[in-house]
Tab-separated table of C-alpha atoms in Angstrom:
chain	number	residue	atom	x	y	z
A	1	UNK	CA	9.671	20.627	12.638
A	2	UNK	CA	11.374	17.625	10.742
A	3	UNK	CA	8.605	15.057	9.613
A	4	UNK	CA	10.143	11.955	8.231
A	5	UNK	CA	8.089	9.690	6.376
A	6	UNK	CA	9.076	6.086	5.927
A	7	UNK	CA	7.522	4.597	1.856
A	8	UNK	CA	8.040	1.207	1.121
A	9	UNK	CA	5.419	0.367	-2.096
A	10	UNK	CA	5.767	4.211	-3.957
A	11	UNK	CA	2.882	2.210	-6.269
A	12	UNK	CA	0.899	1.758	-2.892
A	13	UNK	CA	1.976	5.158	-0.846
A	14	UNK	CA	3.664	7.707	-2.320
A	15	UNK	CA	0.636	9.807	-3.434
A	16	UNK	CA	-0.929	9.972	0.058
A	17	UNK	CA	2.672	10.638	1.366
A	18	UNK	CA	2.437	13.392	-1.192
A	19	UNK	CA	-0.798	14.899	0.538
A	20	UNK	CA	0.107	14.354	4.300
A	21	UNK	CA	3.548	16.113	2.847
A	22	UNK	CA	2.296	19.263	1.116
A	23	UNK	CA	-0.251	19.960	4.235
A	24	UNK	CA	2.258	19.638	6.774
A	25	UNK	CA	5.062	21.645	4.944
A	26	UNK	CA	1.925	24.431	4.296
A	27	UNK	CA	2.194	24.355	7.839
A	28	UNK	CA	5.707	25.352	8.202
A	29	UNK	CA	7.314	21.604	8.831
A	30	UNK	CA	10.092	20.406	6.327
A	31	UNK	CA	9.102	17.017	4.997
A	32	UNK	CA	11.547	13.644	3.844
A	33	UNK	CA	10.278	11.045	1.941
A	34	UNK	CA	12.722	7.819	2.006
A	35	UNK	CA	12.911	4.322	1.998
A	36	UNK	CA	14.277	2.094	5.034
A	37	UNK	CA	18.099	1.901	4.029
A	38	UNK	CA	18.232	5.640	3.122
A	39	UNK	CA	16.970	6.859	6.620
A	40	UNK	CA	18.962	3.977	8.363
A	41	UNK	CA	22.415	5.147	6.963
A	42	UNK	CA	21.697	8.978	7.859
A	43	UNK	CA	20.228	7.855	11.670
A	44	UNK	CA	23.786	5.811	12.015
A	45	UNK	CA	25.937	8.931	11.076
A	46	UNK	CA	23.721	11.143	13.149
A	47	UNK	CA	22.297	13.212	9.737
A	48	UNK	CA	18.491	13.091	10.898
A	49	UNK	CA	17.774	15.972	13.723
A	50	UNK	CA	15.141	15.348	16.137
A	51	UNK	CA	11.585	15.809	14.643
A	52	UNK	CA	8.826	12.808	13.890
A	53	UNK	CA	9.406	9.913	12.384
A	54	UNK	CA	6.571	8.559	10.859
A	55	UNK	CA	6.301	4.779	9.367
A	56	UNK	CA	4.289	2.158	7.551
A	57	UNK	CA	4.455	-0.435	10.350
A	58	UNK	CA	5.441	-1.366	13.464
A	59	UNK	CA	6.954	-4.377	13.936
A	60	UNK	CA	8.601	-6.875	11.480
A	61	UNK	CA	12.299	-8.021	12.064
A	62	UNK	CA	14.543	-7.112	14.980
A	63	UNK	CA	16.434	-4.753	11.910
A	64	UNK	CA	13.417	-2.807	12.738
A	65	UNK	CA	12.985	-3.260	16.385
A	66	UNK	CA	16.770	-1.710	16.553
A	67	UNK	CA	16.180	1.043	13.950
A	68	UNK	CA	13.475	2.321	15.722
A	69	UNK	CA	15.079	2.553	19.263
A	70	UNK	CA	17.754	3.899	17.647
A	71	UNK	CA	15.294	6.905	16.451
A	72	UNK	CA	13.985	7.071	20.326
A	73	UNK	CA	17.841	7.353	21.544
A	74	UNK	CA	18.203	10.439	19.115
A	75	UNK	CA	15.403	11.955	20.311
A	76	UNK	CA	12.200	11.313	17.762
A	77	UNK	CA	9.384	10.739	18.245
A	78	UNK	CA	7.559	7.781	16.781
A	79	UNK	CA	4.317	7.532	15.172
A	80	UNK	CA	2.689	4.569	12.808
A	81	UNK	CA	0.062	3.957	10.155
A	82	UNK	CA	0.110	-0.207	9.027
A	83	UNK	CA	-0.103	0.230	5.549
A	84	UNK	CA	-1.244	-3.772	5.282
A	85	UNK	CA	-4.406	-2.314	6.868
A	86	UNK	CA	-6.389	-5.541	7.634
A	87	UNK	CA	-8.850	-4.181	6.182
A	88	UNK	CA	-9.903	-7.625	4.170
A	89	UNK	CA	-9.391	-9.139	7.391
A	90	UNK	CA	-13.318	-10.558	9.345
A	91	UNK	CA	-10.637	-11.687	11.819
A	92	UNK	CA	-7.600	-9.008	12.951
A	93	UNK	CA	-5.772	-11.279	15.514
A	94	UNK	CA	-3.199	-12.420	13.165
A	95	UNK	CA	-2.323	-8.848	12.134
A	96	UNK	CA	-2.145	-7.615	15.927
A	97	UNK	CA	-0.499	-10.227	17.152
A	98	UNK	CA	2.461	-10.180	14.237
A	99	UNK	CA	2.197	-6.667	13.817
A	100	UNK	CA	2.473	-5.176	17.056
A	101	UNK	CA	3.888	-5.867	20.096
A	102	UNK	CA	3.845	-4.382	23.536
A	103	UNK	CA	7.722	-4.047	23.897
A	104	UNK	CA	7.287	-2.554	20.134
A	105	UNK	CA	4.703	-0.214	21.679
A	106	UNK	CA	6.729	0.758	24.494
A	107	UNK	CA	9.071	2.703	21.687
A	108	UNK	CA	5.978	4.340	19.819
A	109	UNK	CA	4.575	7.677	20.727
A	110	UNK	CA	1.011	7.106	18.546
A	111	UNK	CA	-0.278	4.732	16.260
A	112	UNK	CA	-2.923	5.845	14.074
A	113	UNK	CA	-6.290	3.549	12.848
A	114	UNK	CA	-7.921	2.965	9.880
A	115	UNK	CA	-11.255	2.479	11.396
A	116	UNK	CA	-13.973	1.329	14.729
A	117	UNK	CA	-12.342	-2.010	13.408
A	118	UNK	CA	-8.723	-2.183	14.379
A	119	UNK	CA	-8.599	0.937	16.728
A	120	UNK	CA	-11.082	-1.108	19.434
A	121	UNK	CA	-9.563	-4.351	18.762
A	122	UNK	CA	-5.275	-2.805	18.839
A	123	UNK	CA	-7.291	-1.119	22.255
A	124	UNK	CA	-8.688	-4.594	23.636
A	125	UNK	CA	-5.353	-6.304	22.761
A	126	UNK	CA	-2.926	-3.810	24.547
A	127	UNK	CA	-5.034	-1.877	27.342
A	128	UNK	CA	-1.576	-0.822	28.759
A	129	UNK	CA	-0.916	1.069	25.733
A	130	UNK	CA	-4.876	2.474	24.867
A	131	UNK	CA	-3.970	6.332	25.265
A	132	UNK	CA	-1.905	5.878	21.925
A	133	UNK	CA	-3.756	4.535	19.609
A	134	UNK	CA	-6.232	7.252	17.436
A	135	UNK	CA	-8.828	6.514	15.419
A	136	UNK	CA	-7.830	8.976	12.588
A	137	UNK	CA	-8.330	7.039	9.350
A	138	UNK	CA	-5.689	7.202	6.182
A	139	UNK	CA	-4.164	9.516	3.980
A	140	UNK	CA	-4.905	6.733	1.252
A	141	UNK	CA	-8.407	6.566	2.321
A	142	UNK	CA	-8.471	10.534	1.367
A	143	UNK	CA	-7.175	9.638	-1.851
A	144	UNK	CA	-9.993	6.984	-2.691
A	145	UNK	CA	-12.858	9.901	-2.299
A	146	UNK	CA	-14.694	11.605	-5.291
A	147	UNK	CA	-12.416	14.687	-3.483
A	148	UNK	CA	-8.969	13.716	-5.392
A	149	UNK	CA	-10.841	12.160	-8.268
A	150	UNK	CA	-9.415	14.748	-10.924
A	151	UNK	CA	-5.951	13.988	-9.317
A	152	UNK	CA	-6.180	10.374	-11.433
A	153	UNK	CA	-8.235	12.035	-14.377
A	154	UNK	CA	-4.374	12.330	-16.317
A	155	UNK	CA	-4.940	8.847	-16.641
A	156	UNK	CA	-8.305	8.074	-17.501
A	157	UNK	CA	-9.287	5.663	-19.819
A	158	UNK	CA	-10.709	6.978	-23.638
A	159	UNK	CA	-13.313	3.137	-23.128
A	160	UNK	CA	-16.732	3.803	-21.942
A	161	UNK	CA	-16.717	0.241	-20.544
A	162	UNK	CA	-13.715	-0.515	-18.955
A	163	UNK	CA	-14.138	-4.005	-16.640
A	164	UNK	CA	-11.373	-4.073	-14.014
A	165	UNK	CA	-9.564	-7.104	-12.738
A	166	UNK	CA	-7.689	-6.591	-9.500
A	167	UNK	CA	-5.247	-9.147	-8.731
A	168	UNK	CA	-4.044	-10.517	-5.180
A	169	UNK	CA	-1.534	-12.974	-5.987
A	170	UNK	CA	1.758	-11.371	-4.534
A	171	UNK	CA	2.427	-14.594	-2.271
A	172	UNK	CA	2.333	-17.339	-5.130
A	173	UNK	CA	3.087	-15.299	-8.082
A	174	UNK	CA	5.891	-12.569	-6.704
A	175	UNK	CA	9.678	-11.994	-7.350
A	176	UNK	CA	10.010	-13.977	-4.074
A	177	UNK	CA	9.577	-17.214	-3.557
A	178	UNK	CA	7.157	-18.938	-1.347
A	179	UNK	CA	9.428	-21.164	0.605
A	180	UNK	CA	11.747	-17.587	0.899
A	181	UNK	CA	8.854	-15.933	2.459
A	182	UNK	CA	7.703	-18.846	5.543
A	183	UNK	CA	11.198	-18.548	6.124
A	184	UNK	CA	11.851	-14.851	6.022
A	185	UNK	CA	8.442	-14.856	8.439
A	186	UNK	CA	9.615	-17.679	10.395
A	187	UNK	CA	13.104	-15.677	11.153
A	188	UNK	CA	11.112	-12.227	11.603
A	189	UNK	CA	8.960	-13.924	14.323
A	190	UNK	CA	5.567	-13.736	12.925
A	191	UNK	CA	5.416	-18.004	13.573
A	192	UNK	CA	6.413	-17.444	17.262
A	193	UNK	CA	3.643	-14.080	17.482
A	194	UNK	CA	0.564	-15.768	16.398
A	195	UNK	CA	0.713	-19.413	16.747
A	196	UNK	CA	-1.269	-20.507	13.984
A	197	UNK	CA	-0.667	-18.073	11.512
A	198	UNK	CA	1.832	-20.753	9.650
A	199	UNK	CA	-1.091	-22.997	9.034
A	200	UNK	CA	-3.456	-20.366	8.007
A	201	UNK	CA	-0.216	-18.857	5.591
A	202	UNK	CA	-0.268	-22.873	4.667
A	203	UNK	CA	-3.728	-22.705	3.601
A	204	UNK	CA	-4.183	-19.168	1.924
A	205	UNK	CA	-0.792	-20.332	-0.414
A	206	UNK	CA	-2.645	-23.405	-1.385
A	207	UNK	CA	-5.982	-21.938	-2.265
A	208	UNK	CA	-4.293	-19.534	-3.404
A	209	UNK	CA	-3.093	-21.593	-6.836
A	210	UNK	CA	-6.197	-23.064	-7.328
A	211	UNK	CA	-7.846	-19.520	-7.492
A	212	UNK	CA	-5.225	-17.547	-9.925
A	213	UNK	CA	-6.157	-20.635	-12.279
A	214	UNK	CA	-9.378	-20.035	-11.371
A	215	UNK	CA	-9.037	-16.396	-12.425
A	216	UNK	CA	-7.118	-17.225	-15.693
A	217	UNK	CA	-10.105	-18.973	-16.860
A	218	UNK	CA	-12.160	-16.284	-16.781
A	219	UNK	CA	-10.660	-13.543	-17.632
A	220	UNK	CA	-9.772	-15.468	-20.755
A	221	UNK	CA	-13.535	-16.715	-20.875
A	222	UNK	CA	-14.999	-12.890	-20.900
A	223	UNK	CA	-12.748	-11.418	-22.954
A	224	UNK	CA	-14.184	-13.398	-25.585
A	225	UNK	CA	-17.670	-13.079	-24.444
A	226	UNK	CA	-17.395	-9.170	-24.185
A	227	UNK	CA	-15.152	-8.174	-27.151
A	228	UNK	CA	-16.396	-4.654	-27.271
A	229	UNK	CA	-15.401	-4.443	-23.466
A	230	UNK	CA	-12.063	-3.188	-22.667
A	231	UNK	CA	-10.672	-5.527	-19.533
A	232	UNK	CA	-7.755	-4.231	-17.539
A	233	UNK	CA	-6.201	-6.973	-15.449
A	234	UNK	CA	-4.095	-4.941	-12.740
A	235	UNK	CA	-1.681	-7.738	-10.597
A	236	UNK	CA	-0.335	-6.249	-7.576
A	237	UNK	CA	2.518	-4.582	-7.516
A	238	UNK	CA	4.781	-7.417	-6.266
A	239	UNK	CA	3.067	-9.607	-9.026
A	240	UNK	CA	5.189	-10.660	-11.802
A	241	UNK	CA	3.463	-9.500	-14.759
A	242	UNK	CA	4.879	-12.098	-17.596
A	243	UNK	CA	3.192	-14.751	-15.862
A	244	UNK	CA	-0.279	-13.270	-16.252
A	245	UNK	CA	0.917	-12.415	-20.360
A	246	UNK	CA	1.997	-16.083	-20.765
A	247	UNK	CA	-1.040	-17.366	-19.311
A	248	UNK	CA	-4.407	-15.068	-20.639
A	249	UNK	CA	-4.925	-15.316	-24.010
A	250	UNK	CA	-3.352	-12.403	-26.615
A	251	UNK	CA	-6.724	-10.007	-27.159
A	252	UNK	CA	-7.299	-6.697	-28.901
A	253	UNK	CA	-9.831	-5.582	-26.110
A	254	UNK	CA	-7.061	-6.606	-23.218
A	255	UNK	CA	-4.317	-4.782	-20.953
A	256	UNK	CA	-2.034	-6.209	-18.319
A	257	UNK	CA	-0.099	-3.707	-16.217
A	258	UNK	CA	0.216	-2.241	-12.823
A	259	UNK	CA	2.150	1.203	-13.622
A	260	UNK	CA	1.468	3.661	-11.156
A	261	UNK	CA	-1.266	3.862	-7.947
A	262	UNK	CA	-4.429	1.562	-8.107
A	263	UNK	CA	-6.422	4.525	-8.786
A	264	UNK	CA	-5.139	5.517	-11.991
A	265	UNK	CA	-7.156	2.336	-13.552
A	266	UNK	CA	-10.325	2.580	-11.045
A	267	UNK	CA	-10.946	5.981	-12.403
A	268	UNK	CA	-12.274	4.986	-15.534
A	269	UNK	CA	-13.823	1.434	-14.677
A	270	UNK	CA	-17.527	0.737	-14.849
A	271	UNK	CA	-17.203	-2.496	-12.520
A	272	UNK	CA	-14.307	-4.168	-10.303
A	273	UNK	CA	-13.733	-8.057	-10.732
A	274	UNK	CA	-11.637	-8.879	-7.249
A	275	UNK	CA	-11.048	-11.707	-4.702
A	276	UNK	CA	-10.014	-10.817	-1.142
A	277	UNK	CA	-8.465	-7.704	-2.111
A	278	UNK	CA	-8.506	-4.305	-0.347
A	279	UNK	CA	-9.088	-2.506	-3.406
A	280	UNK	CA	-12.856	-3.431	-3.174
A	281	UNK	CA	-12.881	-0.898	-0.646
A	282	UNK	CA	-11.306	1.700	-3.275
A	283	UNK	CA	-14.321	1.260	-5.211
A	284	UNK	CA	-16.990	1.146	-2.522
A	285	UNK	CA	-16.026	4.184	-1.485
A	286	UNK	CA	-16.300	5.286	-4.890
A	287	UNK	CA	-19.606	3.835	-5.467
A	288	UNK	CA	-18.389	1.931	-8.304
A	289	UNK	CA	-19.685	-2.150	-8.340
A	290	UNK	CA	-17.821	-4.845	-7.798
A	291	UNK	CA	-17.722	-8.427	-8.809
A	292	UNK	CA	-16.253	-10.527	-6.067
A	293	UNK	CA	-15.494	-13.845	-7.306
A	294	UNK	CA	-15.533	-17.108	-5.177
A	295	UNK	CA	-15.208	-20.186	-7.353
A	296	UNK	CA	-14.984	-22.073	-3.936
A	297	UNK	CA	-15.342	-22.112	-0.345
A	298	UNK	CA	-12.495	-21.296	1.564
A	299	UNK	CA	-10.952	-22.610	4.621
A	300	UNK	CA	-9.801	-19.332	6.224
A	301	UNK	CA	-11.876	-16.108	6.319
A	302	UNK	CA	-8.973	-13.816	4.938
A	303	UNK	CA	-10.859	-11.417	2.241
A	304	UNK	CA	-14.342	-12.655	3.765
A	305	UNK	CA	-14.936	-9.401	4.675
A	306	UNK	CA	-13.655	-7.144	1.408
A	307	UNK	CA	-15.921	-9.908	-1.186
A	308	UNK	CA	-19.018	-9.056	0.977
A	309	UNK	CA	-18.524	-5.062	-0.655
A	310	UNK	CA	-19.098	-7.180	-3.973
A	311	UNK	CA	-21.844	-9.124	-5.553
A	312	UNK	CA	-20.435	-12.662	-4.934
A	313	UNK	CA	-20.337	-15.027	-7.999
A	314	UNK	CA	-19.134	-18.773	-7.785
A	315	UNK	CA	-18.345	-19.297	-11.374
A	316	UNK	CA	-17.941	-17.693	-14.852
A	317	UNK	CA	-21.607	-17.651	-15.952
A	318	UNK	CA	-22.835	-15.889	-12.921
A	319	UNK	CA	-19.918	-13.332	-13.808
A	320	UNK	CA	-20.957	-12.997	-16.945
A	321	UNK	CA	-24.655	-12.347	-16.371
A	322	UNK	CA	-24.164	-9.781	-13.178
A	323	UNK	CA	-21.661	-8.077	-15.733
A	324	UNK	CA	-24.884	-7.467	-18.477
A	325	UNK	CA	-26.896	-6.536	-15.300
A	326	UNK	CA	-24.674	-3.899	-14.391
A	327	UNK	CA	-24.165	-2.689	-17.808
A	328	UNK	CA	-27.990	-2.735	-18.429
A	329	UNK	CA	-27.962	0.104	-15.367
A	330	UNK	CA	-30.166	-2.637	-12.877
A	331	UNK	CA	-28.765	-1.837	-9.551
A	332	UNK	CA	-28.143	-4.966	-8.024
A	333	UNK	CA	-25.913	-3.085	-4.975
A	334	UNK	CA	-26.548	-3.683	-1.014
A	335	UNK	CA	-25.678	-0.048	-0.099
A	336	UNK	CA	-27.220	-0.594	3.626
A	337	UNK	CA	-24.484	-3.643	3.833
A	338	UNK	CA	-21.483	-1.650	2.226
A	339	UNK	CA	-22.566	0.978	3.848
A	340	UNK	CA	-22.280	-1.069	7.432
A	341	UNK	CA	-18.946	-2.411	6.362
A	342	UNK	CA	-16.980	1.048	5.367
A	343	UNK	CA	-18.282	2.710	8.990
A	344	UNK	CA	-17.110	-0.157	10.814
A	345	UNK	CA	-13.586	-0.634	8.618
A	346	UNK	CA	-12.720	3.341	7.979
A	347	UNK	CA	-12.844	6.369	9.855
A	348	UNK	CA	-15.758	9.307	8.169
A	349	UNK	CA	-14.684	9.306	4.684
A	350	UNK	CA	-17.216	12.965	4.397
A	351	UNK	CA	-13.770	14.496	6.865
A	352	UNK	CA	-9.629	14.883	5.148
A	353	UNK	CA	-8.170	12.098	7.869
A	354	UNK	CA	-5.052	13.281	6.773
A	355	UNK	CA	-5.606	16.874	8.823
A	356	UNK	CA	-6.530	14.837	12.291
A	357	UNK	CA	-2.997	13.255	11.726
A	358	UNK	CA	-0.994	16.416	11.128
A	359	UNK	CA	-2.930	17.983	14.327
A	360	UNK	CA	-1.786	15.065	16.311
A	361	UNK	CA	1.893	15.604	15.300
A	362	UNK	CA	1.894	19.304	16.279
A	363	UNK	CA	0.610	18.310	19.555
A	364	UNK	CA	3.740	15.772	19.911
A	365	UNK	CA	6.231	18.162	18.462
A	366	UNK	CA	5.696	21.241	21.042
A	367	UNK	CA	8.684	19.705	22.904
A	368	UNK	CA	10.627	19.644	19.505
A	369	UNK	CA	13.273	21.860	18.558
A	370	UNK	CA	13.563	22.677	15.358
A	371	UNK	CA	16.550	22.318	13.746
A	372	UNK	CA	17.940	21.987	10.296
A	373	UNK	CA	19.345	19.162	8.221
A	374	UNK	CA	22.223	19.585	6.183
A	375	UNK	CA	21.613	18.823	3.109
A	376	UNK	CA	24.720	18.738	1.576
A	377	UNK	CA	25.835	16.023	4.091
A	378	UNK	CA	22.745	13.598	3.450
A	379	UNK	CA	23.233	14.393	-0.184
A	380	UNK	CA	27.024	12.889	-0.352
A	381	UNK	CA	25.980	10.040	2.027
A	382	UNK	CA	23.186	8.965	-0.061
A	383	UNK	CA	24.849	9.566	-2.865
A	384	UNK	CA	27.730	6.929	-1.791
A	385	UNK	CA	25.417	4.689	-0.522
A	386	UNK	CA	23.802	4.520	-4.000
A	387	UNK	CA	27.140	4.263	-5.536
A	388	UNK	CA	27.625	1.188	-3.903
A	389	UNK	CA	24.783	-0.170	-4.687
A	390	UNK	CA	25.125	0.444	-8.363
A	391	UNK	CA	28.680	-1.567	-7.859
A	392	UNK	CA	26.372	-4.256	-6.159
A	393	UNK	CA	24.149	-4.887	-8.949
A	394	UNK	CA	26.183	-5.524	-11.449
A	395	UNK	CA	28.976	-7.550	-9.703
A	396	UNK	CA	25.448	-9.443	-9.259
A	397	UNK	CA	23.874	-9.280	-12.614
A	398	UNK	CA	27.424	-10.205	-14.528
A	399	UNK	CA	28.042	-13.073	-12.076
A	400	UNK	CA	24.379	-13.558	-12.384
A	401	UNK	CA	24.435	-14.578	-8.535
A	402	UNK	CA	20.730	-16.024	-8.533
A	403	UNK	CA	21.280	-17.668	-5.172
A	404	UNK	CA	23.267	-14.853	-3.924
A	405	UNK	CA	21.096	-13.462	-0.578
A	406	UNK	CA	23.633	-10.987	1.101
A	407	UNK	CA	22.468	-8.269	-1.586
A	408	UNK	CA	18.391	-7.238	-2.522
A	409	UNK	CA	18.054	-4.361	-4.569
A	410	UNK	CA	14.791	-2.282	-3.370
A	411	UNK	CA	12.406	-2.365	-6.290
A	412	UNK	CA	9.258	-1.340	-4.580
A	413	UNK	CA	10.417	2.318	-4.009
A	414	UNK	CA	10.572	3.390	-7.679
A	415	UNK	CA	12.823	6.099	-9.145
A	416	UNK	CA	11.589	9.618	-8.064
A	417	UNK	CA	11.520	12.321	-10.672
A	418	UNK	CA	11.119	15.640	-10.151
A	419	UNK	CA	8.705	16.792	-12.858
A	420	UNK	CA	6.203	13.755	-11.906
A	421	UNK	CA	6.116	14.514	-8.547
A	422	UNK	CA	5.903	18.658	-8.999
A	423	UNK	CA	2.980	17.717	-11.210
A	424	UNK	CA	1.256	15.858	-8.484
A	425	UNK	CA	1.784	18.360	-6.195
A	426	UNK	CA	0.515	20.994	-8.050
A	427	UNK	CA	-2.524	18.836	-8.551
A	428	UNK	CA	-3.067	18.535	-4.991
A	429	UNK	CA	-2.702	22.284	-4.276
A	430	UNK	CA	-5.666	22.830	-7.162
A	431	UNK	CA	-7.868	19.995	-5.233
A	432	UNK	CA	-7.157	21.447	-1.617
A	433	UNK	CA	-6.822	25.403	-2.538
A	434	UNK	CA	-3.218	25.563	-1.288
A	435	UNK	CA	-1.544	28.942	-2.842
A	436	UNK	CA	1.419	28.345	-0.613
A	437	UNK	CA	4.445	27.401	-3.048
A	438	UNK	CA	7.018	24.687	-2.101
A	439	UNK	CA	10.744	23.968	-2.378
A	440	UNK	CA	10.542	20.213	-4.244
A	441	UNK	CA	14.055	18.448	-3.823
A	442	UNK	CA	14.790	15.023	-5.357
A	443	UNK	CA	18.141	14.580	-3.518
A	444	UNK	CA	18.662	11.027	-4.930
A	445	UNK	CA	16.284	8.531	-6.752
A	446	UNK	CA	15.149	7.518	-3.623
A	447	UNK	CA	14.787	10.647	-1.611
A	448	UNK	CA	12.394	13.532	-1.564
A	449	UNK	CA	12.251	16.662	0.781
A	450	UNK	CA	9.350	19.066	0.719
A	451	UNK	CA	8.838	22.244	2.220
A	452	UNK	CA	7.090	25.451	2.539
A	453	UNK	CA	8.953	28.906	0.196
């Protein structure tokens, strides 16, 4: 069976694509691993044979709305996993109101759930639609457990006290601007789906600024306190990353980056310093503290929910003593309360989610017949396509067309190379005892197909 898989952040989702990948080709299904525009040319010249088409949400524009009833009219079926999550989320009526729909629904076979958390509330919110909705958990989830820990070990850190920063600043401190992004929600519908998400969007952008100075001032505050700790401040991957290198001060015992997955850095960190971010679940699961700091109240209960994993600290000092707490080896950890939060967020982290999922698509493919892509044909379409889009950026970057919005260049699914991801792959196989071999094809720099020898 064909098994496409939609990736939009390859920092984010490529390395659980990688695992659902390898354990569905070992059972016999070709996998493709694209980006939107790739898999929207090759549905519109009728290159992509009926098999599942799996992607990272549901609803966002009506670009998407059309795409994916175009993938129902050529006979796919449909399945979802939000990669947003909610998980930071005490509250998930904004995300089910703007990120699902019952007319989206209506075109989706199954949408798979994180947790109790949003599979009974996506249940409660669409009763009409109940039957498809499974609570599997994620692929990325799989990836956070002490399971795949030696498949980040390339990358772990030679400092036996390595203090973490995790930023959450995409909104106020990304490529795109804020006033681009209320209106790119405002014309996407997310306004007109949950009525007072604007406000609350209003409020998180404001607090927002006050917090990343909030942030500055620490990080440059304990990296002189601690100068025989190694701090890695990690923004998020649609963070620019000069503003962080104008702003903290230049220090020997300091790194700013975000290369690669998330994991990479937790590896080899003795705490996690976060606000409102869903990689405090990362380290929960990995039984590795974390800091969650909350200079100030806030007026919305976004990230409520992820700082509660996390000793919470309302200003530097308290930081810096829980940090010489931790490092001292006093356990100062709620496990009961983490331990509440994780069962009622994520599915059984002790079970691979990512085999439930697989299960489920054999199930919906029994009516599937498989048949073959041509290769070839996808390879000289893509190939065009990317062509033109070479022509596109620099007719842009000569003209240096900063206000030019008819062309956007997709930076959050990197360049694929083929020894990286072999490497990875044969990493997984070690992990999971897989002594199948598989075909790896980079077709383009932006598409991957994986299957079984």
């Amino acid at each position: 069976m064909n098994i496409y898989i939609l990736t939009e952040i390859t920092k984010r989702e490529l390395d659980s694509n990688l695992l659902i990948a390898i354990l569905a080709a070992n059972k016999g299904h070709e996998i493709f691993i694209s980006n939107m525009t790739n898999f929207e040319l090759l549905l519109k010249k009728k290159l992509l044979n009926p098999g599942i088409f799996h992607t990272k949400s549901l609803v966002h524009d009506d670009r998407k709305r059309i795409f994916h009833s175009n993938l129902k009219s050529s006979n796919m079926i449909l399945t979802s996993l939000d990669e947003e999550n909610g998980l930071v989320r005490k509250d998930l009526s904004p995300d089910i109101d703007m990120r699902f729909s019952s007319k989206d629904l209506a075109l989706s076979d199954t949408i798979f759930c994180w947790g109790k958390h949003d599979y009974q509330s996506l249940k409660k919110a669409y009763p009409d639609h109940k039957k498809k909705f499974q609570l599997t958990g994620s692929p990325r989830v799989d990836m956070w457990t002490k399971k795949f820990s030696n498949y980040w070990y390339k990358n772990k850190s030679n400092y036996k006290n390595t203090l973490l920063f995790s930023m959450n600043f995409g909104i106020i401190n990304g490529f795109n601007p804020v006033r681009n992004i209320f209106k790119q929600y405002e014309k996407s519908g997310y306004f007109k789906r949950h009525e007072n998400y604007k406000n609350l969007l209003k409020i998180y952008v404001k607090e927002s600024r006050l917090l990343i100075k909030e942030f500055i001032t620490l990080i440059n505050y304990l990296t002189d306190k601690f100068d025989n700790y190694q701090f890695i401040v990690r923004p998020h991957p649609k963070e620019k990353l000069f503003i962080w290198k104008n702003k903290l001060k230049k220090r020997k015992n300091l790194i700013i980056r975000n290369s690669g997955n998330f994991n990479k850095e937790l590896i080899s960190a003795k705490l996690v310093i976060h606000n409102g971010s869903t990689t405090a679940f990362q380290a929960a699961v990995n039984k590795i503290p974390v800091l969650s700091f909350v200079p100030f109240k806030s007026k919305i209960s976004w990230g409520e929910i992820s700082n509660n994993l996390g000793l919470l600290c309302d200003d530097k000092k308290k930081v810096e003593l829980n940090i010489r707490n931790i490092f001292n080896n006093k356990n100062l950890i709620n496990k009961k309360k983490i331990s509440k939060i994780l069962n009622y967020k994520l599915a059984s982290t002790r079970n691979i989610s990512t085999f439930k999922i697989i299960s489920i698509w054999s199930k919906l493919g029994k009516k599937i017949k498989k048949v073959k892509n041509n290769y070839f044909a996808i390879s000289c379409y893509i190939y065009f396509l990317e062509q033109i889009n070479l022509i596109k950026r620099f007719i842009f970057k000569t003209l240096n067309l900063k206000k030019n919005v008819n062309y956007k260049y997709d930076t959050k699914f990197e360049e694929l190379k083929l020894s990286e991801i072999t490497y990875k792959i044969e990493s997984l196989k070690k992990i999971l005892g897989i002594k199948s071999n598989f075909r790896i094809i980079v077709l383009s720099k932006k598409f991957l197909i994986i299957k079984k020898i």
